[in-house]
C-alpha positions as a Markdown table, in Angstrom:
| # | Residue | x | y | z |
|---|---|---|---|---|
| 1 | Unk | 35.2 | -22.4 | 125.4 |
| 2 | Unk | 33.0 | -19.5 | 124.4 |
| 3 | Unk | 32.7 | -18.1 | 120.9 |
| 4 | Unk | 33.2 | -14.4 | 120.3 |
| 5 | Unk | 29.6 | -14.1 | 119.3 |
| 6 | Unk | 28.3 | -15.2 | 122.7 |
| 7 | Unk | 29.8 | -13.1 | 125.6 |
| 8 | Unk | 29.7 | -14.5 | 129.1 |
| 9 | Unk | 26.8 | -13.2 | 131.3 |
| 10 | Unk | 27.7 | -10.9 | 134.2 |
| 11 | Unk | 27.4 | -13.8 | 136.7 |
| 12 | Unk | 28.3 | -16.9 | 134.7 |
| 13 | Unk | 28.2 | -19.3 | 137.7 |
| 14 | Unk | 26.6 | -19.8 | 141.1 |
| 15 | Unk | 28.2 | -21.4 | 144.2 |
| 16 | Unk | 25.9 | -24.2 | 145.1 |
| 17 | Unk | 28.0 | -26.2 | 147.6 |
| 18 | Unk | 31.3 | -26.9 | 149.3 |
| 19 | Unk | 32.7 | -30.4 | 149.6 |
| 20 | Unk | 34.8 | -31.0 | 152.7 |
| 21 | Unk | 37.3 | -33.9 | 152.5 |
| 22 | Unk | 41.1 | -34.1 | 152.4 |
| 23 | Unk | 40.8 | -31.0 | 150.1 |
| 24 | Unk | 37.9 | -28.6 | 150.1 |
| 25 | Unk | 36.2 | -28.2 | 146.7 |
| 26 | Unk | 33.7 | -25.7 | 145.6 |
| 27 | Unk | 30.7 | -26.8 | 143.5 |
| 28 | Unk | 29.3 | -24.4 | 140.9 |
| 29 | Unk | 26.5 | -24.3 | 138.5 |
| 30 | Unk | 27.5 | -22.6 | 135.3 |
| 31 | Unk | 25.1 | -20.4 | 133.3 |
| 32 | Unk | 24.9 | -23.3 | 130.8 |
| 33 | Unk | 23.5 | -25.6 | 133.5 |
| 34 | Unk | 26.7 | -27.6 | 133.9 |
| 35 | Unk | 27.8 | -28.5 | 137.4 |
| 36 | Unk | 31.5 | -28.3 | 138.1 |
| 37 | Unk | 33.7 | -29.0 | 141.1 |
| 38 | Unk | 36.9 | -27.0 | 141.5 |
| 39 | Unk | 39.7 | -26.7 | 144.2 |
| 40 | Unk | 41.6 | -23.6 | 145.3 |
| 41 | Unk | 44.0 | -22.4 | 142.6 |
| 42 | Unk | 41.8 | -23.3 | 139.7 |
| 43 | Unk | 40.5 | -20.7 | 137.2 |
| 44 | Unk | 36.8 | -20.0 | 136.5 |
| 45 | Unk | 35.4 | -19.6 | 133.0 |
| 46 | Unk | 35.6 | -15.8 | 133.3 |
| 47 | Unk | 39.3 | -15.7 | 134.4 |
| 48 | Unk | 38.7 | -15.4 | 138.2 |
| 49 | Unk | 41.0 | -17.7 | 140.2 |
| 50 | Unk | 39.7 | -19.5 | 143.4 |
| 51 | Unk | 41.9 | -18.0 | 146.2 |
| 52 | Unk | 40.2 | -19.8 | 149.1 |
| 53 | Unk | 37.3 | -22.0 | 150.0 |
| 54 | Unk | 35.5 | -21.6 | 153.3 |
| 55 | Unk | 32.6 | -23.6 | 154.8 |
| 56 | Unk | 29.9 | -21.5 | 153.0 |
| 57 | Unk | 31.9 | -19.1 | 150.8 |
| 58 | Unk | 34.6 | -18.9 | 148.1 |
| 59 | Unk | 37.0 | -16.0 | 147.5 |
| 60 | Unk | 38.0 | -15.2 | 143.9 |
| 61 | Unk | 40.5 | -12.8 | 142.4 |
| 62 | Unk | 41.3 | -11.6 | 138.9 |
| 63 | Unk | 44.2 | -9.1 | 138.6 |
| 64 | Unk | 43.2 | -6.3 | 141.0 |
| 65 | Unk | 39.6 | -7.4 | 141.3 |
| 66 | Unk | 38.3 | -9.6 | 144.2 |
| 67 | Unk | 34.9 | -11.0 | 145.0 |
| 68 | Unk | 33.4 | -13.5 | 147.5 |
| 69 | Unk | 30.6 | -15.8 | 146.6 |
| 70 | Unk | 28.4 | -17.1 | 149.5 |
| 71 | Unk | 25.9 | -19.8 | 149.7 |
| 72 | Unk | 22.6 | -19.3 | 151.4 |
| 73 | Unk | 22.9 | -20.5 | 155.0 |
| 74 | Unk | 19.5 | -21.8 | 156.1 |
| 75 | Unk | 20.5 | -22.3 | 159.8 |
| 76 | Unk | 22.0 | -18.8 | 160.1 |
| 77 | Unk | 19.0 | -17.2 | 158.4 |
| 78 | Unk | 16.6 | -19.0 | 160.8 |
| 79 | Unk | 18.6 | -17.7 | 163.8 |
| 80 | Unk | 18.4 | -14.2 | 162.5 |
| 81 | Unk | 14.6 | -14.5 | 162.1 |
| 82 | Unk | 14.2 | -15.8 | 165.6 |
| 83 | Unk | 16.2 | -12.8 | 167.0 |
| 84 | Unk | 13.9 | -10.2 | 165.5 |
| 85 | Unk | 11.2 | -8.9 | 167.9 |
């Protein structure tokens, strides 16, 4: 829980991984340095709810606001570099 004197930063967490098992789980690093693992339907520290978890992205919503967090995909980036003349 955050105290009123310390507001959350604009981006209080970073998507760092997706675990694929019976249930997909997203792995985040919070601005405090803590690493957390959450499944779809769970709420983030800023009130956003995890709507869905893909292979390299997570979709979030809070009221009328939506956003998608994506991990850096090394393989995709290498393919894009190879295609450039």
